[in-house]
């Protein structure tokens, strides 16, 4: 069924294209920061789990008041969510699969943007995007959610050694971005999230950003199912903070349906095209 496969594959690549529809350019003159045998290449190449992990990580990240303020005060997220998500996809593609020069240039570009993101929280506390603790929160929640989605929908028996190797690889990006602390092991990342819980908050601004993410017009095929899978991936306490719930029957339906979606997506992008989002 080449026509159906091509149609689905083209739609998936469109989602991850640069704003304007251009393919993300990847230089591959060397193996970059990781290389084809890395766990990062495996995890970041599974499109469905990356989309689910991305949704879950955004819902977690916005619970940190300083991270939320940076989005609220400086980002075009509310006006151009698709563009923001595509720029994130481009960052991941270039830092994971690009050559070393391209990866380092992409990280430097993000740091320059962060240099101008600062302000004051509603309670008067100053914040800045290059704060190491805020960067660590974004880095760790993103990495955890990507990996947990991959484990759930691609490799449920992933060993702890492989999980630790993923975090050790991703630590390179975290450190280059200026994050601190940067865990190199899966359990350490989970502990960092647990320690952050006392400072997390949910308010009307959090609600507005979360609603924009979860209820905007269709971003992709199977949009609703993917969003629900992202909510399901959240820890129970995070769902509770957002006022989100998912019943056991709904959870089973979402996981079963998403497993099917993931299989279709891999089929549409095969052979040899599952590894890199939108090149």
mmCIF file of C-alpha atoms in Angstrom:
data_model
loop_
_atom_site.group_PDB
_atom_site.id
_atom_site.type_symbol
_atom_site.label_atom_id
_atom_site.label_comp_id
_atom_site.label_asym_id
_atom_site.label_seq_id
_atom_site.Cartn_x
_atom_site.Cartn_y
_atom_site.Cartn_z
ATOM 1 C CA UNK A 1 0.000 0.000 0.000
ATOM 2 C CA UNK A 2 2.607 2.572 -1.031
ATOM 3 C CA UNK A 3 0.121 5.434 -1.514
ATOM 4 C CA UNK A 4 -1.281 5.179 2.002
ATOM 5 C CA UNK A 5 2.192 4.807 3.488
ATOM 6 C CA UNK A 6 3.493 7.817 1.578
ATOM 7 C CA UNK A 7 0.476 9.894 2.577
ATOM 8 C CA UNK A 8 0.863 9.149 6.287
ATOM 9 C CA UNK A 9 4.632 9.578 6.152
ATOM 10 C CA UNK A 10 4.345 12.953 4.402
ATOM 11 C CA UNK A 11 1.869 14.192 6.987
ATOM 12 C CA UNK A 12 4.172 13.161 9.833
ATOM 13 C CA UNK A 13 7.168 14.880 8.233
ATOM 14 C CA UNK A 14 5.087 18.023 7.719
ATOM 15 C CA UNK A 15 4.460 18.217 11.462
ATOM 16 C CA UNK A 16 8.188 18.245 12.202
ATOM 17 C CA UNK A 17 9.221 20.554 9.367
ATOM 18 C CA UNK A 18 10.604 24.010 10.006
ATOM 19 C CA UNK A 19 8.053 26.837 10.181
ATOM 20 C CA UNK A 20 7.197 27.480 6.539
ATOM 21 C CA UNK A 21 7.386 23.797 5.630
ATOM 22 C CA UNK A 22 11.106 23.471 4.863
ATOM 23 C CA UNK A 23 12.759 20.233 5.902
ATOM 24 C CA UNK A 24 15.092 20.466 8.887
ATOM 25 C CA UNK A 25 18.629 20.549 7.544
ATOM 26 C CA UNK A 26 20.988 18.090 9.215
ATOM 27 C CA UNK A 27 24.727 18.021 8.553
ATOM 28 C CA UNK A 28 26.190 14.543 8.960
ATOM 29 C CA UNK A 29 29.877 14.904 8.222
ATOM 30 C CA UNK A 30 30.671 13.233 11.541
ATOM 31 C CA UNK A 31 28.689 11.394 14.216
ATOM 32 C CA UNK A 32 27.979 14.529 16.244
ATOM 33 C CA UNK A 33 27.577 14.501 20.002
ATOM 34 C CA UNK A 34 26.293 10.920 20.189
ATOM 35 C CA UNK A 35 26.546 8.739 17.082
ATOM 36 C CA UNK A 36 24.368 6.006 15.581
ATOM 37 C CA UNK A 37 24.996 3.508 18.389
ATOM 38 C CA UNK A 38 23.755 5.904 21.060
ATOM 39 C CA UNK A 39 20.552 5.465 23.042
ATOM 40 C CA UNK A 40 19.634 9.064 22.113
ATOM 41 C CA UNK A 41 19.427 8.120 18.441
ATOM 42 C CA UNK A 42 17.033 5.301 19.298
ATOM 43 C CA UNK A 43 14.799 7.280 21.662
ATOM 44 C CA UNK A 44 14.625 10.510 19.670
ATOM 45 C CA UNK A 45 13.887 8.618 16.476
ATOM 46 C CA UNK A 46 10.607 7.126 17.672
ATOM 47 C CA UNK A 47 8.189 9.810 16.528
ATOM 48 C CA UNK A 48 5.072 8.810 18.477
ATOM 49 C CA UNK A 49 6.813 8.465 21.818
ATOM 50 C CA UNK A 50 8.622 11.773 21.238
ATOM 51 C CA UNK A 51 5.312 13.546 20.625
ATOM 52 C CA UNK A 52 3.784 12.011 23.757
ATOM 53 C CA UNK A 53 6.871 12.761 25.836
ATOM 54 C CA UNK A 54 6.899 16.318 24.531
ATOM 55 C CA UNK A 55 3.308 16.918 25.644
ATOM 56 C CA UNK A 56 3.942 15.465 29.099
ATOM 57 C CA UNK A 57 7.166 17.439 29.542
ATOM 58 C CA UNK A 58 5.484 20.736 28.649
ATOM 59 C CA UNK A 59 2.744 20.075 31.210
ATOM 60 C CA UNK A 60 5.409 19.379 33.835
ATOM 61 C CA UNK A 61 7.642 22.308 32.895
ATOM 62 C CA UNK A 62 4.883 24.912 33.190
ATOM 63 C CA UNK A 63 4.358 23.973 36.860
ATOM 64 C CA UNK A 64 7.649 25.726 37.683
ATOM 65 C CA UNK A 65 6.730 29.421 38.195
ATOM 66 C CA UNK A 66 10.002 30.737 36.749
ATOM 67 C CA UNK A 67 9.771 28.565 33.615
ATOM 68 C CA UNK A 68 6.117 29.518 33.137
ATOM 69 C CA UNK A 69 6.948 33.214 33.497
ATOM 70 C CA UNK A 70 9.556 32.999 30.751
ATOM 71 C CA UNK A 71 6.970 31.500 28.393
ATOM 72 C CA UNK A 72 4.266 33.939 29.487
ATOM 73 C CA UNK A 73 6.374 37.095 29.243
ATOM 74 C CA UNK A 74 8.679 36.372 26.324
ATOM 75 C CA UNK A 75 7.455 33.477 24.167
ATOM 76 C CA UNK A 76 5.087 33.508 21.187
ATOM 77 C CA UNK A 77 3.797 30.144 22.433
ATOM 78 C CA UNK A 78 0.264 31.487 22.865
ATOM 79 C CA UNK A 79 0.172 33.006 19.368
ATOM 80 C CA UNK A 80 2.215 30.402 17.491
ATOM 81 C CA UNK A 81 2.208 27.085 19.310
ATOM 82 C CA UNK A 82 2.887 25.069 16.161
ATOM 83 C CA UNK A 83 5.917 27.183 15.336
ATOM 84 C CA UNK A 84 7.250 26.821 18.871
ATOM 85 C CA UNK A 85 6.806 23.039 18.809
ATOM 86 C CA UNK A 86 8.486 22.812 15.420
ATOM 87 C CA UNK A 87 11.433 24.874 16.622
ATOM 88 C CA UNK A 88 11.792 22.481 19.540
ATOM 89 C CA UNK A 89 11.755 19.554 17.101
ATOM 90 C CA UNK A 90 14.454 21.277 15.038
ATOM 91 C CA UNK A 91 16.615 21.776 18.144
ATOM 92 C CA UNK A 92 16.320 18.087 19.043
ATOM 93 C CA UNK A 93 17.032 16.955 15.490
ATOM 94 C CA UNK A 94 20.144 19.100 15.119
ATOM 95 C CA UNK A 95 21.609 18.381 18.542
ATOM 96 C CA UNK A 96 20.903 14.646 18.282
ATOM 97 C CA UNK A 97 21.685 13.911 14.634
ATOM 98 C CA UNK A 98 23.673 16.881 13.358
ATOM 99 C CA UNK A 99 27.445 17.001 13.283
ATOM 100 C CA UNK A 100 29.260 18.471 16.273
ATOM 101 C CA UNK A 101 29.571 21.941 14.775
ATOM 102 C CA UNK A 102 25.872 22.117 13.993
ATOM 103 C CA UNK A 103 24.859 20.797 17.426
ATOM 104 C CA UNK A 104 27.065 23.282 19.278
ATOM 105 C CA UNK A 105 25.822 26.157 17.097
ATOM 106 C CA UNK A 106 22.217 25.248 17.898
ATOM 107 C CA UNK A 107 22.940 25.185 21.634
ATOM 108 C CA UNK A 108 24.751 28.532 21.416
ATOM 109 C CA UNK A 109 21.759 30.011 19.576
ATOM 110 C CA UNK A 110 19.398 28.937 22.352
ATOM 111 C CA UNK A 111 21.709 30.390 25.002
ATOM 112 C CA UNK A 112 21.740 33.729 23.187
ATOM 113 C CA UNK A 113 17.941 33.743 23.183
ATOM 114 C CA UNK A 114 17.890 32.912 26.893
ATOM 115 C CA UNK A 115 20.215 35.853 27.616
ATOM 116 C CA UNK A 116 17.272 38.212 26.955
ATOM 117 C CA UNK A 117 14.624 36.256 28.859
ATOM 118 C CA UNK A 118 14.334 37.702 32.350
ATOM 119 C CA UNK A 119 11.741 39.443 34.433
ATOM 120 C CA UNK A 120 9.799 39.356 37.677
ATOM 121 C CA UNK A 121 7.302 36.806 38.961
ATOM 122 C CA UNK A 122 3.892 38.005 40.195
ATOM 123 C CA UNK A 123 5.209 37.805 43.776
ATOM 124 C CA UNK A 124 8.163 40.070 42.935
ATOM 125 C CA UNK A 125 10.806 37.334 42.657
ATOM 126 C CA UNK A 126 13.229 37.925 39.764
ATOM 127 C CA UNK A 127 13.757 35.169 37.203
ATOM 128 C CA UNK A 128 15.964 34.553 34.175
ATOM 129 C CA UNK A 129 15.939 31.786 31.596
ATOM 130 C CA UNK A 130 19.649 31.073 32.039
ATOM 131 C CA UNK A 131 19.173 30.263 35.730
ATOM 132 C CA UNK A 132 20.855 26.835 36.163
ATOM 133 C CA UNK A 133 18.014 25.457 38.307
ATOM 134 C CA UNK A 134 15.342 26.422 35.760
ATOM 135 C CA UNK A 135 17.414 24.981 32.929
ATOM 136 C CA UNK A 136 17.863 21.768 34.923
ATOM 137 C CA UNK A 137 14.101 21.486 35.438
ATOM 138 C CA UNK A 138 13.407 21.840 31.715
ATOM 139 C CA UNK A 139 16.235 19.496 30.747
ATOM 140 C CA UNK A 140 15.362 16.753 33.232
ATOM 141 C CA UNK A 141 11.584 16.775 32.741
ATOM 142 C CA UNK A 142 12.042 16.692 28.980
ATOM 143 C CA UNK A 143 14.543 13.841 29.110
ATOM 144 C CA UNK A 144 12.457 11.831 31.584
ATOM 145 C CA UNK A 145 9.274 12.201 29.583
ATOM 146 C CA UNK A 146 10.932 11.306 26.271
ATOM 147 C CA UNK A 147 12.474 8.217 27.826
ATOM 148 C CA UNK A 148 9.361 7.136 29.757
ATOM 149 C CA UNK A 149 7.227 7.438 26.622
ATOM 150 C CA UNK A 150 9.781 5.374 24.705
ATOM 151 C CA UNK A 151 9.738 2.712 27.405
ATOM 152 C CA UNK A 152 5.934 2.580 27.445
ATOM 153 C CA UNK A 153 5.350 2.536 23.702
ATOM 154 C CA UNK A 154 8.534 1.127 22.201
ATOM 155 C CA UNK A 155 10.778 -0.760 24.617
ATOM 156 C CA UNK A 156 9.004 -1.747 27.851
ATOM 157 C CA UNK A 157 11.857 -3.979 28.991
ATOM 158 C CA UNK A 158 14.562 -1.347 28.606
ATOM 159 C CA UNK A 159 17.345 -2.069 31.081
ATOM 160 C CA UNK A 160 18.398 0.352 33.792
ATOM 161 C CA UNK A 161 21.853 0.437 32.210
ATOM 162 C CA UNK A 162 20.321 1.681 28.945
ATOM 163 C CA UNK A 163 18.252 4.264 30.814
ATOM 164 C CA UNK A 164 21.335 5.515 32.638
ATOM 165 C CA UNK A 165 23.257 5.650 29.383
ATOM 166 C CA UNK A 166 20.537 7.848 27.878
ATOM 167 C CA UNK A 167 20.823 10.314 30.760
ATOM 168 C CA UNK A 168 24.615 10.272 30.592
ATOM 169 C CA UNK A 169 24.378 11.128 26.880
ATOM 170 C CA UNK A 170 21.768 13.844 27.394
ATOM 171 C CA UNK A 171 23.857 15.342 30.190
ATOM 172 C CA UNK A 172 26.166 16.720 27.499
ATOM 173 C CA UNK A 173 23.369 18.947 26.192
ATOM 174 C CA UNK A 174 22.208 19.904 29.667
ATOM 175 C CA UNK A 175 25.674 21.060 30.706
ATOM 176 C CA UNK A 176 26.268 22.944 27.451
ATOM 177 C CA UNK A 177 22.980 24.785 27.983
ATOM 178 C CA UNK A 178 24.107 25.759 31.492
ATOM 179 C CA UNK A 179 21.810 23.497 33.535
ATOM 180 C CA UNK A 180 22.831 22.508 37.057
ATOM 181 C CA UNK A 181 22.440 19.949 38.516
ATOM 182 C CA UNK A 182 22.469 17.579 35.553
ATOM 183 C CA UNK A 183 21.775 13.961 36.572
ATOM 184 C CA UNK A 184 23.519 11.204 34.658
ATOM 185 C CA UNK A 185 21.290 8.387 35.908
ATOM 186 C CA UNK A 186 17.592 7.651 35.549
ATOM 187 C CA UNK A 187 16.867 7.355 39.290
ATOM 188 C CA UNK A 188 18.770 10.573 39.994
ATOM 189 C CA UNK A 189 16.560 12.369 37.466
ATOM 190 C CA UNK A 190 13.448 11.028 39.189
ATOM 191 C CA UNK A 191 14.792 12.226 42.535
ATOM 192 C CA UNK A 192 15.454 15.702 41.144
ATOM 193 C CA UNK A 193 11.812 15.949 40.049
ATOM 194 C CA UNK A 194 10.633 14.755 43.459
ATOM 195 C CA UNK A 195 12.778 17.379 45.233
ATOM 196 C CA UNK A 196 11.347 20.141 43.031
ATOM 197 C CA UNK A 197 7.721 19.473 43.956
ATOM 198 C CA UNK A 198 7.524 21.970 46.882
ATOM 199 C CA UNK A 199 8.277 24.911 44.551
ATOM 200 C CA UNK A 200 5.805 23.898 41.824
ATOM 201 C CA UNK A 201 2.559 25.835 41.417
ATOM 202 C CA UNK A 202 -0.621 25.805 39.350
ATOM 203 C CA UNK A 203 -2.475 29.076 38.751
ATOM 204 C CA UNK A 204 -4.631 30.762 36.125
ATOM 205 C CA UNK A 205 -1.650 31.385 33.856
ATOM 206 C CA UNK A 206 -0.697 27.703 34.049
ATOM 207 C CA UNK A 207 -4.286 26.788 33.233
ATOM 208 C CA UNK A 208 -4.357 29.055 30.180
ATOM 209 C CA UNK A 209 -1.128 27.648 28.724
ATOM 210 C CA UNK A 210 -2.176 24.053 29.441
ATOM 211 C CA UNK A 211 -5.575 24.623 27.812
ATOM 212 C CA UNK A 212 -3.880 26.049 24.732
ATOM 213 C CA UNK A 213 -1.708 22.964 24.484
ATOM 214 C CA UNK A 214 -4.446 20.405 25.070
ATOM 215 C CA UNK A 215 -7.393 21.985 23.270
ATOM 216 C CA UNK A 216 -6.051 23.769 20.242
ATOM 217 C CA UNK A 217 -6.964 22.747 16.681
ATOM 218 C CA UNK A 218 -5.542 19.455 15.438
ATOM 219 C CA UNK A 219 -1.749 19.431 15.259
ATOM 220 C CA UNK A 220 -1.316 15.945 13.860
ATOM 221 C CA UNK A 221 -3.093 12.741 12.877
ATOM 222 C CA UNK A 222 -4.550 11.051 15.977
ATOM 223 C CA UNK A 223 -4.155 14.393 17.786
ATOM 224 C CA UNK A 224 -6.633 13.697 20.592
ATOM 225 C CA UNK A 225 -5.222 10.251 21.332
ATOM 226 C CA UNK A 226 -1.680 11.600 21.456
ATOM 227 C CA UNK A 227 -2.686 14.379 23.858
ATOM 228 C CA UNK A 228 -4.439 11.906 26.141
ATOM 229 C CA UNK A 229 -1.379 9.656 26.079
ATOM 230 C CA UNK A 230 0.718 12.644 27.187
ATOM 231 C CA UNK A 231 -1.650 13.303 30.098
ATOM 232 C CA UNK A 232 -1.575 9.598 30.991
ATOM 233 C CA UNK A 233 2.247 9.683 31.046
ATOM 234 C CA UNK A 234 2.277 12.349 33.776
ATOM 235 C CA UNK A 235 2.850 11.318 37.387
ATOM 236 C CA UNK A 236 -0.422 11.180 39.323
ATOM 237 C CA UNK A 237 0.521 14.229 41.427
ATOM 238 C CA UNK A 238 1.129 16.315 38.287
ATOM 239 C CA UNK A 239 -2.238 15.317 36.793
ATOM 240 C CA UNK A 240 -3.822 16.299 40.090
ATOM 241 C CA UNK A 241 -2.162 19.738 40.047
ATOM 242 C CA UNK A 242 -3.501 20.320 36.538
ATOM 243 C CA UNK A 243 -6.947 19.085 37.528
ATOM 244 C CA UNK A 244 -6.707 16.343 34.917
ATOM 245 C CA UNK A 245 -7.918 12.805 35.376
ATOM 246 C CA UNK A 246 -8.134 9.688 33.274
ATOM 247 C CA UNK A 247 -10.204 6.680 34.288
ATOM 248 C CA UNK A 248 -8.880 3.134 34.147
ATOM 249 C CA UNK A 249 -11.014 2.191 31.093
ATOM 250 C CA UNK A 250 -9.920 5.387 29.329
ATOM 251 C CA UNK A 251 -6.289 4.726 30.238
ATOM 252 C CA UNK A 252 -6.458 1.219 28.793
ATOM 253 C CA UNK A 253 -8.100 2.538 25.628
ATOM 254 C CA UNK A 254 -5.518 5.304 25.238
ATOM 255 C CA UNK A 255 -2.573 2.967 25.730
ATOM 256 C CA UNK A 256 -3.973 0.366 23.352
ATOM 257 C CA UNK A 257 -4.853 2.940 20.710
ATOM 258 C CA UNK A 258 -1.533 4.734 21.021
ATOM 259 C CA UNK A 259 0.361 1.464 20.682
ATOM 260 C CA UNK A 260 -1.444 0.987 17.376
ATOM 261 C CA UNK A 261 -0.707 4.554 16.279
ATOM 262 C CA UNK A 262 2.978 4.060 17.078
ATOM 263 C CA UNK A 263 3.070 0.911 14.950
ATOM 264 C CA UNK A 264 1.414 2.690 12.013
ATOM 265 C CA UNK A 265 3.819 5.611 12.322
ATOM 266 C CA UNK A 266 6.862 3.337 12.270
ATOM 267 C CA UNK A 267 5.453 1.518 9.252
ATOM 268 C CA UNK A 268 4.831 4.802 7.411
ATOM 269 C CA UNK A 269 8.380 6.017 8.024
ATOM 270 C CA UNK A 270 10.148 2.722 7.291
ATOM 271 C CA UNK A 271 12.551 1.625 5.951
ATOM 272 C CA UNK A 272 15.440 3.648 7.277
ATOM 273 C CA UNK A 273 13.439 6.764 8.035
ATOM 274 C CA UNK A 274 12.262 6.150 11.577
ATOM 275 C CA UNK A 275 15.459 7.361 13.202
ATOM 276 C CA UNK A 276 15.444 11.087 12.422
ATOM 277 C CA UNK A 277 12.432 13.390 12.661
ATOM 278 C CA UNK A 278 11.906 15.532 9.534
ATOM 279 C CA UNK A 279 15.340 15.828 7.973
#
